Short mmCIF file of N, CA and C in Angstrom, two decimals:
data_model
loop_
_atom_site.label_atom_id
_atom_site.label_comp_id
_atom_site.label_asym_id
_atom_site.label_seq_id
_atom_site.Cartn_x
_atom_site.Cartn_y
_atom_site.Cartn_z
N MET A 1 -28.77 0.60 34.81
CA MET A 1 -27.70 0.36 33.89
C MET A 1 -26.82 -0.72 33.75
N THR A 2 -26.27 -0.91 32.30
CA THR A 2 -25.57 -2.17 32.34
C THR A 2 -23.98 -1.89 32.95
N PRO A 3 -23.32 -2.84 33.97
CA PRO A 3 -22.10 -2.45 33.89
C PRO A 3 -21.00 -2.61 32.54
N LEU A 4 -19.92 -1.81 32.80
CA LEU A 4 -18.94 -1.95 31.95
C LEU A 4 -18.13 -3.14 32.05
N ALA A 5 -18.00 -4.30 30.66
CA ALA A 5 -17.16 -5.47 30.91
C ALA A 5 -16.08 -5.22 31.36
N PRO A 6 -15.41 -5.71 32.26
CA PRO A 6 -13.75 -5.67 32.75
C PRO A 6 -13.02 -5.58 31.57
N THR A 7 -11.68 -4.68 31.49
CA THR A 7 -10.89 -4.41 30.94
C THR A 7 -9.76 -5.69 30.88
N THR A 8 -10.05 -6.55 29.76
CA THR A 8 -9.06 -7.43 29.55
C THR A 8 -8.52 -7.18 28.41
N THR A 9 -7.12 -8.10 28.08
CA THR A 9 -6.11 -8.20 26.78
C THR A 9 -7.47 -8.59 25.39
N GLU A 10 -7.97 -9.26 25.85
CA GLU A 10 -9.07 -10.30 24.85
C GLU A 10 -10.08 -8.94 24.44
N ASN A 11 -10.59 -8.04 25.38
CA ASN A 11 -11.53 -7.15 25.00
C ASN A 11 -10.90 -5.87 24.60
N ASN A 12 -9.62 -5.54 24.61
CA ASN A 12 -9.57 -4.70 24.19
C ASN A 12 -8.88 -5.00 22.62
N GLU A 13 -8.11 -6.38 22.45
CA GLU A 13 -7.80 -6.69 20.96
C GLU A 13 -9.47 -6.51 20.52
N ARG A 14 -10.17 -7.03 20.75
CA ARG A 14 -11.22 -7.10 19.74
C ARG A 14 -11.72 -5.42 19.79
N ILE A 15 -11.84 -4.90 20.33
CA ILE A 15 -12.34 -3.47 20.18
C ILE A 15 -11.17 -2.87 19.20
N LEU A 16 -9.92 -2.78 19.33
CA LEU A 16 -9.07 -2.35 18.50
C LEU A 16 -8.93 -3.09 17.09
N SER A 17 -9.33 -4.08 16.76
CA SER A 17 -9.75 -5.16 15.83
C SER A 17 -10.58 -4.42 14.98
N ALA A 18 -12.10 -3.61 15.29
CA ALA A 18 -13.52 -3.88 15.22
C ALA A 18 -12.89 -2.09 14.63
N LEU A 19 -11.91 -1.17 15.50
CA LEU A 19 -11.75 -0.41 14.98
C LEU A 19 -10.72 -0.18 13.73
N ARG A 20 -9.82 -0.87 13.93
CA ARG A 20 -8.90 -1.36 12.76
C ARG A 20 -9.83 -1.26 11.31
N PHE A 21 -10.48 -2.33 11.63
CA PHE A 21 -11.46 -2.94 10.08
C PHE A 21 -12.26 -2.01 9.88
N CYS A 22 -13.23 -0.77 10.62
CA CYS A 22 -13.78 -0.11 10.36
C CYS A 22 -13.08 1.35 9.65
N THR A 23 -11.99 1.47 10.03
CA THR A 23 -11.20 2.52 9.56
C THR A 23 -10.67 2.23 8.32
N HIS A 24 -9.89 1.22 8.16
CA HIS A 24 -9.38 0.33 6.90
C HIS A 24 -10.11 0.21 5.80
N ARG A 25 -11.40 -0.15 6.07
CA ARG A 25 -12.58 -0.33 5.26
C ARG A 25 -13.07 1.04 4.16
N GLN A 26 -13.24 2.03 5.12
CA GLN A 26 -13.39 3.13 4.93
C GLN A 26 -12.41 4.20 3.99
N ALA A 27 -11.24 3.74 4.37
CA ALA A 27 -10.25 4.29 3.80
C ALA A 27 -9.58 3.36 2.24
N ARG A 28 -10.08 2.22 2.12
CA ARG A 28 -10.26 1.68 1.05
C ARG A 28 -11.04 2.27 0.24
N ASP A 29 -12.07 2.03 0.40
CA ASP A 29 -13.26 2.55 -0.57
C ASP A 29 -13.44 4.37 -0.97
N GLU A 30 -12.71 5.00 -0.28
CA GLU A 30 -12.05 6.65 -0.60
C GLU A 30 -10.85 6.01 -1.31
N THR A 31 -9.97 5.29 -1.17
CA THR A 31 -8.45 4.68 -2.03
C THR A 31 -8.84 5.03 -3.35
N THR A 32 -9.79 3.90 -3.49
CA THR A 32 -9.96 3.64 -5.15
C THR A 32 -10.67 4.78 -5.54
N GLU A 33 -11.30 5.34 -5.21
CA GLU A 33 -12.05 6.96 -5.89
C GLU A 33 -11.15 7.89 -5.90
N TYR A 34 -10.10 7.89 -5.14
CA TYR A 34 -9.22 8.78 -5.11
C TYR A 34 -8.18 8.54 -6.22
N TRP A 35 -7.80 7.34 -6.60
CA TRP A 35 -6.79 6.64 -7.44
C TRP A 35 -7.23 6.97 -8.85
N ASN A 36 -8.86 6.69 -8.99
CA ASN A 36 -9.36 7.17 -10.19
C ASN A 36 -9.15 8.43 -10.55
N ARG A 37 -9.43 9.36 -9.72
CA ARG A 37 -9.24 10.89 -10.39
C ARG A 37 -7.94 11.02 -10.61
N TRP A 38 -6.80 10.29 -10.45
CA TRP A 38 -5.41 10.50 -11.18
C TRP A 38 -5.20 9.53 -12.11
N LYS A 39 -6.50 8.85 -12.64
CA LYS A 39 -5.79 7.98 -13.51
C LYS A 39 -5.32 8.44 -15.09
N ASP A 40 -5.42 9.43 -15.23
CA ASP A 40 -5.18 9.83 -16.61
C ASP A 40 -3.10 10.16 -16.30
N THR A 41 -3.18 10.47 -15.02
CA THR A 41 -1.90 11.09 -14.44
C THR A 41 -1.21 9.87 -14.65
N ILE A 42 -1.68 8.67 -13.86
CA ILE A 42 -0.63 7.10 -14.08
C ILE A 42 -0.57 6.38 -14.55
N GLU A 43 -1.96 6.26 -15.07
CA GLU A 43 -1.94 5.15 -16.01
C GLU A 43 -1.09 4.62 -17.03
N HIS A 44 -0.21 5.07 -17.38
CA HIS A 44 0.56 4.77 -18.35
C HIS A 44 2.13 4.12 -17.43
N HIS A 45 2.13 4.56 -15.99
CA HIS A 45 3.17 3.92 -15.32
C HIS A 45 2.94 2.32 -15.18
N VAL A 46 1.25 1.98 -15.05
CA VAL A 46 0.67 1.30 -14.52
C VAL A 46 0.95 0.33 -15.75
N ARG A 47 0.27 0.36 -16.61
CA ARG A 47 0.53 0.27 -18.49
C ARG A 47 1.54 -1.13 -18.43
N GLY A 48 1.51 -2.09 -18.54
CA GLY A 48 2.41 -3.41 -18.54
C GLY A 48 3.21 -3.94 -17.55
N ALA A 49 2.61 -3.44 -16.34
CA ALA A 49 3.67 -3.28 -15.11
C ALA A 49 3.16 -4.35 -14.36
N ASN A 50 4.18 -4.79 -13.34
CA ASN A 50 4.28 -6.41 -12.31
C ASN A 50 3.49 -5.07 -11.12
N VAL A 51 2.27 -4.89 -10.79
CA VAL A 51 2.19 -4.19 -9.68
C VAL A 51 2.31 -4.85 -8.40
N PHE A 52 2.98 -4.13 -6.97
CA PHE A 52 3.14 -4.82 -6.06
C PHE A 52 2.36 -4.12 -5.43
N GLU A 53 1.36 -4.16 -4.39
CA GLU A 53 0.37 -3.17 -3.05
C GLU A 53 0.92 -3.76 -1.82
N ILE A 54 1.34 -2.36 -1.22
CA ILE A 54 1.79 -3.05 0.05
C ILE A 54 0.43 -2.43 0.71
N GLY A 55 -0.02 -3.18 1.64
CA GLY A 55 -1.38 -2.73 2.65
C GLY A 55 -2.76 -2.69 1.49
N VAL A 56 -3.24 -4.09 1.06
CA VAL A 56 -4.09 -3.86 0.16
C VAL A 56 -5.21 -3.49 0.71
N GLY A 57 -5.72 -4.15 2.25
CA GLY A 57 -7.04 -3.89 2.70
C GLY A 57 -8.01 -4.73 2.56
N TYR A 58 -8.87 -4.41 2.97
CA TYR A 58 -10.58 -5.15 3.10
C TYR A 58 -11.40 -5.22 1.63
N ASN A 59 -11.03 -4.73 0.64
CA ASN A 59 -12.01 -4.66 -0.73
C ASN A 59 -10.86 -5.02 -2.11
N GLY A 60 -9.84 -5.53 -1.39
CA GLY A 60 -9.01 -5.65 -2.76
C GLY A 60 -7.81 -4.64 -3.26
N GLY A 61 -7.87 -3.57 -2.15
CA GLY A 61 -7.31 -2.82 -2.67
C GLY A 61 -7.21 -2.34 -4.22
N LEU A 62 -5.81 -1.94 -4.88
CA LEU A 62 -5.89 -1.22 -6.10
C LEU A 62 -5.71 -2.65 -7.22
N TYR A 63 -6.53 -3.78 -6.86
CA TYR A 63 -6.44 -4.70 -7.89
C TYR A 63 -7.99 -4.40 -9.32
N ASP A 64 -8.43 -3.61 -8.93
CA ASP A 64 -9.32 -3.57 -9.76
C ASP A 64 -8.49 -2.05 -10.63
N PHE A 65 -8.58 -1.18 -10.17
CA PHE A 65 -7.58 -0.22 -10.57
C PHE A 65 -6.20 -0.51 -11.64
N SER A 66 -5.53 -1.36 -11.13
CA SER A 66 -4.51 -1.98 -11.89
C SER A 66 -5.13 -2.52 -13.08
N ARG A 67 -5.88 -3.54 -13.15
CA ARG A 67 -6.42 -4.20 -14.11
C ARG A 67 -6.83 -3.40 -15.21
N SER A 68 -7.81 -2.32 -15.17
CA SER A 68 -8.44 -1.31 -15.44
C SER A 68 -7.10 -0.36 -16.40
N CYS A 69 -5.95 -0.29 -15.72
CA CYS A 69 -5.15 0.25 -16.51
C CYS A 69 -3.98 -0.30 -17.46
N GLY A 70 -4.31 -1.82 -17.18
CA GLY A 70 -3.52 -2.78 -17.95
C GLY A 70 -2.36 -3.22 -17.41
N ALA A 71 -1.92 -3.56 -16.22
CA ALA A 71 -1.21 -3.97 -15.55
C ALA A 71 -1.26 -5.50 -16.23
N LYS A 72 0.44 -6.05 -16.44
CA LYS A 72 0.69 -7.10 -16.25
C LYS A 72 0.50 -8.05 -15.59
N SER A 73 0.62 -7.80 -14.05
CA SER A 73 0.53 -9.05 -13.52
C SER A 73 0.04 -8.25 -11.75
N TYR A 74 -0.66 -8.78 -10.86
CA TYR A 74 -1.15 -7.92 -9.66
C TYR A 74 -0.72 -8.92 -8.59
N VAL A 75 -0.16 -8.14 -7.67
CA VAL A 75 -0.04 -8.72 -6.05
C VAL A 75 0.04 -7.81 -5.12
N GLY A 76 -1.28 -8.07 -4.27
CA GLY A 76 -1.45 -7.58 -2.95
C GLY A 76 -1.41 -8.06 -2.15
N VAL A 77 -0.24 -7.53 -0.45
CA VAL A 77 -0.02 -8.03 0.44
C VAL A 77 -0.46 -7.04 1.40
N ASP A 78 -0.75 -7.72 2.58
CA ASP A 78 -1.30 -6.64 3.89
C ASP A 78 -0.90 -7.95 5.21
N ASN A 79 -0.63 -7.22 6.25
CA ASN A 79 -0.16 -8.13 7.25
C ASN A 79 -1.33 -8.24 8.14
N ASP A 80 -2.49 -7.73 7.48
CA ASP A 80 -3.78 -8.16 8.60
C ASP A 80 -4.47 -9.73 7.52
N ALA A 81 -4.92 -10.67 8.33
CA ALA A 81 -5.11 -11.67 7.48
C ALA A 81 -6.35 -11.79 7.52
N GLU A 82 -7.19 -10.88 8.06
CA GLU A 82 -8.63 -10.91 7.56
C GLU A 82 -9.03 -9.62 6.34
N ALA A 83 -8.01 -8.83 6.15
CA ALA A 83 -7.91 -8.06 5.06
C ALA A 83 -7.89 -8.73 3.99
N VAL A 84 -6.76 -9.30 3.83
CA VAL A 84 -5.99 -10.36 2.74
C VAL A 84 -7.55 -11.47 2.98
N ARG A 85 -8.19 -12.19 3.88
CA ARG A 85 -9.42 -13.12 3.49
C ARG A 85 -10.16 -12.61 2.66
N SER A 86 -10.92 -11.16 2.90
CA SER A 86 -11.75 -10.17 2.28
C SER A 86 -11.45 -10.02 1.04
N SER A 87 -10.11 -9.33 1.20
CA SER A 87 -9.86 -9.12 -0.83
C SER A 87 -9.90 -10.58 -1.21
N ARG A 88 -9.39 -11.87 -0.81
CA ARG A 88 -9.82 -12.88 -1.37
C ARG A 88 -11.25 -12.95 -2.11
N GLU A 89 -12.15 -12.91 -1.22
CA GLU A 89 -13.12 -13.49 -1.52
C GLU A 89 -13.99 -12.24 -2.41
N LYS A 90 -13.43 -10.90 -2.44
CA LYS A 90 -14.06 -10.05 -3.52
C LYS A 90 -13.62 -10.51 -4.47
N HIS A 91 -12.24 -10.99 -4.95
CA HIS A 91 -11.49 -10.99 -6.05
C HIS A 91 -10.98 -12.33 -6.05
N PRO A 92 -11.61 -13.71 -6.36
CA PRO A 92 -11.24 -14.67 -5.85
C PRO A 92 -9.96 -15.04 -7.36
N GLU A 93 -9.89 -14.55 -8.26
CA GLU A 93 -9.08 -14.67 -9.12
C GLU A 93 -7.39 -13.46 -9.12
N GLY A 94 -7.71 -12.86 -7.83
CA GLY A 94 -6.49 -12.00 -7.52
C GLY A 94 -5.35 -12.74 -6.73
N THR A 95 -4.28 -12.42 -6.73
CA THR A 95 -3.30 -12.96 -5.99
C THR A 95 -2.96 -11.94 -4.40
N PHE A 96 -3.54 -12.48 -3.33
CA PHE A 96 -3.40 -11.94 -2.47
C PHE A 96 -2.70 -12.34 -1.12
N LEU A 97 -1.72 -12.09 -0.65
CA LEU A 97 -0.68 -12.84 0.33
C LEU A 97 -0.70 -12.04 1.58
N HIS A 98 -0.94 -12.75 2.72
CA HIS A 98 -0.49 -12.59 4.50
C HIS A 98 0.86 -12.69 4.67
N ARG A 99 1.89 -11.63 4.15
CA ARG A 99 3.09 -11.78 4.30
C ARG A 99 3.95 -10.10 4.77
N GLU A 100 4.74 -10.45 5.08
CA GLU A 100 5.52 -9.26 5.40
C GLU A 100 6.14 -8.21 3.87
N PRO A 101 5.93 -7.43 3.62
CA PRO A 101 6.28 -6.96 2.41
C PRO A 101 7.91 -7.16 2.17
N VAL A 102 8.84 -6.45 3.40
CA VAL A 102 10.38 -6.23 3.03
C VAL A 102 10.76 -7.73 2.65
N HIS A 103 10.16 -8.92 3.50
CA HIS A 103 10.72 -10.36 3.25
C HIS A 103 9.95 -10.65 1.38
N LEU A 104 8.94 -10.59 1.13
CA LEU A 104 8.51 -10.81 -0.07
C LEU A 104 9.47 -10.33 -1.34
N LEU A 105 9.23 -8.62 -0.81
CA LEU A 105 10.13 -8.31 -2.18
C LEU A 105 11.88 -8.29 -2.52
N HIS A 106 12.50 -8.85 -0.82
CA HIS A 106 13.74 -9.55 -1.01
C HIS A 106 13.92 -10.97 -1.49
N GLN A 107 12.94 -11.64 -2.04
CA GLN A 107 12.66 -13.14 -2.66
C GLN A 107 12.98 -13.28 -4.44
N ASP A 108 12.93 -12.12 -4.58
CA ASP A 108 12.74 -12.29 -6.60
C ASP A 108 13.62 -10.89 -6.57
N THR A 109 13.92 -10.81 -8.50
CA THR A 109 14.53 -9.97 -8.93
C THR A 109 13.33 -9.06 -9.95
N THR A 110 12.51 -10.00 -9.92
CA THR A 110 11.48 -9.05 -11.06
C THR A 110 11.26 -7.65 -10.85
N PRO A 111 12.03 -6.87 -11.88
CA PRO A 111 10.70 -5.29 -11.79
C PRO A 111 9.52 -5.48 -11.31
N LEU A 112 9.25 -4.41 -10.44
CA LEU A 112 8.27 -4.10 -9.89
C LEU A 112 7.84 -2.76 -9.91
N LEU A 113 6.62 -2.37 -10.15
CA LEU A 113 5.51 -1.27 -9.62
C LEU A 113 5.03 -1.20 -8.47
N VAL A 114 6.02 -0.83 -7.41
CA VAL A 114 5.28 -0.87 -6.08
C VAL A 114 4.49 0.15 -5.57
N VAL A 115 3.33 0.19 -5.43
CA VAL A 115 2.54 0.94 -5.02
C VAL A 115 1.87 0.94 -3.46
N SER A 116 1.60 1.92 -2.92
CA SER A 116 0.66 1.70 -1.19
C SER A 116 -0.25 2.85 -1.42
N SER A 117 -1.60 2.83 -0.69
CA SER A 117 -2.34 3.77 -0.32
C SER A 117 -2.10 3.80 1.43
N ILE A 118 -2.20 5.10 2.08
CA ILE A 118 -2.12 5.21 3.08
C ILE A 118 -1.13 4.46 4.12
N THR A 119 -0.79 3.50 3.32
CA THR A 119 0.71 2.47 4.02
C THR A 119 1.29 3.05 5.21
N LEU A 120 2.23 4.36 4.24
CA LEU A 120 3.17 4.80 4.75
C LEU A 120 2.98 5.47 5.95
N ASP A 121 1.48 6.19 5.88
CA ASP A 121 0.71 7.08 7.06
C ASP A 121 0.22 5.73 8.15
N GLN A 122 -0.07 4.51 7.82
CA GLN A 122 -0.27 3.73 9.00
C GLN A 122 0.74 3.15 9.69
N TRP A 123 1.67 2.21 8.71
CA TRP A 123 2.76 1.21 9.11
C TRP A 123 3.87 1.79 10.01
N VAL A 124 4.27 2.75 9.11
CA VAL A 124 6.01 3.19 9.52
C VAL A 124 5.59 4.64 9.46
N ILE A 125 4.96 5.67 10.21
CA ILE A 125 5.28 6.73 10.76
C ILE A 125 5.82 6.68 11.92
N PRO A 126 6.34 7.58 12.27
CA PRO A 126 7.49 8.56 11.71
C PRO A 126 8.65 7.45 10.86
N PRO A 127 8.95 8.05 9.95
CA PRO A 127 10.45 7.44 9.56
C PRO A 127 11.25 6.52 10.08
N ASN A 128 11.13 5.53 10.51
CA ASN A 128 12.05 4.20 11.23
C ASN A 128 12.55 3.55 10.63
N ASN A 129 13.78 2.79 11.28
CA ASN A 129 14.35 1.39 10.64
C ASN A 129 13.49 0.69 9.79
N TYR A 130 11.96 0.45 10.15
CA TYR A 130 11.08 -0.33 9.31
C TYR A 130 11.30 0.29 8.22
N SER A 131 11.28 1.34 8.13
CA SER A 131 10.49 2.12 6.88
C SER A 131 11.96 2.18 5.64
N ARG A 132 12.89 2.80 6.48
CA ARG A 132 14.20 2.14 5.59
C ARG A 132 14.24 1.15 5.06
N ASP A 133 14.00 -0.22 5.81
CA ASP A 133 14.09 -1.56 5.22
C ASP A 133 13.43 -1.25 3.84
N LEU A 134 11.92 -0.82 4.34
CA LEU A 134 11.24 -1.05 3.27
C LEU A 134 10.95 -0.51 2.09
N ILE A 135 11.92 1.30 2.08
CA ILE A 135 11.70 1.69 0.78
C ILE A 135 13.59 1.43 -0.10
N SER A 136 14.56 0.54 1.03
CA SER A 136 15.24 0.17 0.69
C SER A 136 14.93 -1.22 -0.36
N ALA A 137 14.02 -1.69 -0.04
CA ALA A 137 13.67 -3.22 -0.64
C ALA A 137 12.84 -2.69 -1.57
N ILE A 138 11.96 -1.77 -1.68
CA ILE A 138 11.31 -1.20 -2.88
C ILE A 138 12.35 -0.61 -4.19
N ALA A 139 13.48 0.17 -3.50
CA ALA A 139 14.72 0.71 -4.50
C ALA A 139 14.93 -1.07 -4.97
N GLN A 140 15.59 -1.78 -4.81
CA GLN A 140 15.97 -3.00 -5.56
C GLN A 140 15.32 -3.75 -6.30
N ARG A 141 13.90 -3.74 -6.29
CA ARG A 141 12.72 -4.24 -6.83
C ARG A 141 12.60 -3.13 -8.12
N THR A 142 13.07 -1.89 -7.88
CA THR A 142 12.41 -0.69 -8.97
C THR A 142 13.68 -0.38 -10.25
N PRO A 143 13.63 -0.85 -11.53
CA PRO A 143 14.76 -0.74 -12.32
C PRO A 143 15.25 0.79 -12.34
N ALA A 144 15.85 0.87 -13.05
CA ALA A 144 16.43 2.46 -13.27
C ALA A 144 15.57 3.24 -14.05
N GLY A 145 14.79 4.26 -13.91
CA GLY A 145 13.96 5.34 -14.72
C GLY A 145 12.46 4.57 -14.36
N GLY A 146 12.55 3.67 -13.44
CA GLY A 146 10.95 3.30 -13.02
C GLY A 146 10.61 3.50 -12.09
N ARG A 147 9.14 3.74 -11.69
CA ARG A 147 8.37 4.46 -10.59
C ARG A 147 8.40 3.64 -9.69
N THR A 148 7.99 4.08 -8.25
CA THR A 148 7.07 3.47 -7.40
C THR A 148 6.02 5.24 -6.51
N ILE A 149 4.82 4.28 -6.37
CA ILE A 149 3.47 4.97 -6.54
C ILE A 149 3.03 5.17 -4.90
N HIS A 150 2.75 6.33 -4.36
CA HIS A 150 2.10 6.36 -2.99
C HIS A 150 1.48 7.18 -2.74
N TRP A 151 0.22 7.14 -1.84
CA TRP A 151 -0.62 7.71 -1.88
C TRP A 151 -0.43 8.04 -0.32
N GLY A 152 -0.92 9.26 0.52
CA GLY A 152 -0.97 9.15 1.77
C GLY A 152 -0.52 10.97 2.14
N VAL A 153 -1.42 11.31 3.04
CA VAL A 153 -1.25 12.60 3.70
C VAL A 153 0.01 12.77 4.18
N CYS A 154 0.82 12.11 4.81
CA CYS A 154 2.25 12.09 5.16
C CYS A 154 3.31 11.18 4.41
N VAL A 155 2.95 11.01 3.07
CA VAL A 155 4.11 10.35 2.14
C VAL A 155 5.23 11.45 2.21
N LYS A 156 4.84 12.66 2.33
CA LYS A 156 5.97 13.56 1.84
C LYS A 156 7.42 13.53 2.98
N HIS A 157 7.36 13.10 4.33
CA HIS A 157 7.78 13.26 5.02
C HIS A 157 8.85 11.81 4.67
N TYR A 158 8.50 11.40 3.68
CA TYR A 158 9.55 9.76 3.54
C TYR A 158 10.37 10.24 2.21
N ASP A 159 10.22 11.58 1.20
CA ASP A 159 10.88 12.15 0.50
C ASP A 159 12.56 11.89 0.76
N GLU A 160 12.74 12.13 1.76
CA GLU A 160 14.19 11.71 2.18
C GLU A 160 14.93 10.52 1.98
N LEU A 161 14.09 9.44 2.47
CA LEU A 161 14.60 8.58 2.53
C LEU A 161 14.34 7.81 1.34
N PHE A 162 13.17 8.29 0.18
CA PHE A 162 13.14 7.93 -0.91
C PHE A 162 14.56 8.30 -2.21
N GLN A 163 15.16 9.60 -1.49
CA GLN A 163 15.82 10.36 -2.07
C GLN A 163 17.03 9.46 -2.22
N ASN A 164 17.69 9.04 -0.92
CA ASN A 164 18.88 8.65 -0.37
C ASN A 164 18.57 6.85 -1.05
N ALA A 165 17.73 6.46 -1.02
CA ALA A 165 17.54 4.92 -1.89
C ALA A 165 17.71 5.05 -3.55
N GLY A 166 17.89 6.54 -3.85
CA GLY A 166 18.22 6.78 -5.37
C GLY A 166 16.98 7.06 -5.69
N PHE A 167 16.08 7.68 -5.90
CA PHE A 167 14.79 8.16 -6.21
C PHE A 167 14.92 9.57 -6.36
N ILE A 168 14.13 9.94 -7.32
CA ILE A 168 13.59 11.70 -7.72
C ILE A 168 12.11 11.61 -7.20
N VAL A 169 12.05 12.71 -6.57
CA VAL A 169 10.51 12.96 -6.40
C VAL A 169 10.37 13.86 -8.12
N GLU A 170 9.17 12.77 -8.56
CA GLU A 170 8.83 12.93 -10.03
C GLU A 170 7.43 14.20 -10.23
N GLN A 171 6.13 13.85 -9.22
CA GLN A 171 5.17 13.88 -8.82
C GLN A 171 5.30 14.65 -7.46
N ASP A 172 4.69 15.87 -6.93
CA ASP A 172 4.69 16.28 -5.63
C ASP A 172 3.28 16.67 -5.42
N PHE A 173 2.68 15.53 -5.04
CA PHE A 173 1.58 16.15 -4.44
C PHE A 173 1.48 14.87 -3.45
N ILE A 174 -0.25 15.06 -3.04
CA ILE A 174 -0.59 13.55 -2.33
C ILE A 174 -0.24 12.80 -2.58
N LEU A 175 -0.55 11.95 -3.87
CA LEU A 175 -0.23 11.34 -4.75
C LEU A 175 1.34 11.20 -5.15
N ARG A 176 1.98 10.58 -4.32
CA ARG A 176 3.89 10.59 -5.17
C ARG A 176 4.10 9.78 -5.87
N VAL A 177 4.70 10.12 -6.88
CA VAL A 177 5.53 9.42 -8.03
C VAL A 177 6.94 9.88 -7.91
N TYR A 178 7.49 8.54 -7.40
CA TYR A 178 9.12 8.73 -7.25
C TYR A 178 9.68 7.51 -8.70
N ARG A 179 10.81 8.59 -9.11
CA ARG A 179 11.41 7.84 -10.47
C ARG A 179 13.01 7.48 -9.75
N LYS A 180 13.32 6.22 -10.23
CA LYS A 180 14.84 5.54 -9.84
C LYS A 180 15.84 6.38 -11.22
N LYS A 181 16.87 6.68 -10.08
CA LYS A 181 17.57 7.37 -11.11
C LYS A 181 18.12 6.41 -11.84
#
């Protein structure tokens, strides 16, 4: 029997990194398929929009989906450098940034369609100060009458935060569409 490797911070980080990679990669493959199921419902929101995706993942996130819907531009951000590198390799013509999204959202005033897939489930659950800051930053970049679209099992837990930031729930299912008042 081979002895187990001693538990070290380095070993734990490697294991956690591998688990995040596998989970994120599988989730992203399912995400593209899921968004395509709703394409007829949300395509008109994406057409002509400047799409800003939070949590792009390893496969380019919604880059292909955004292009197929006629988005004016697309920027994908992720806090995982390896995910951004992988997305850039898959889509060298795309814009993928390894940055913190709240900071980026505060840097400009261009109206955006901010989208995310399972990001609120993974990054900011339960609702906390970071999620309030993120939703506030999204609100600043969403024009009156504009939308922000988020998919995730737990996204409904953020309805109150979105409503406090001036949004109403326009479509109420696992793919949430919030419209700015």
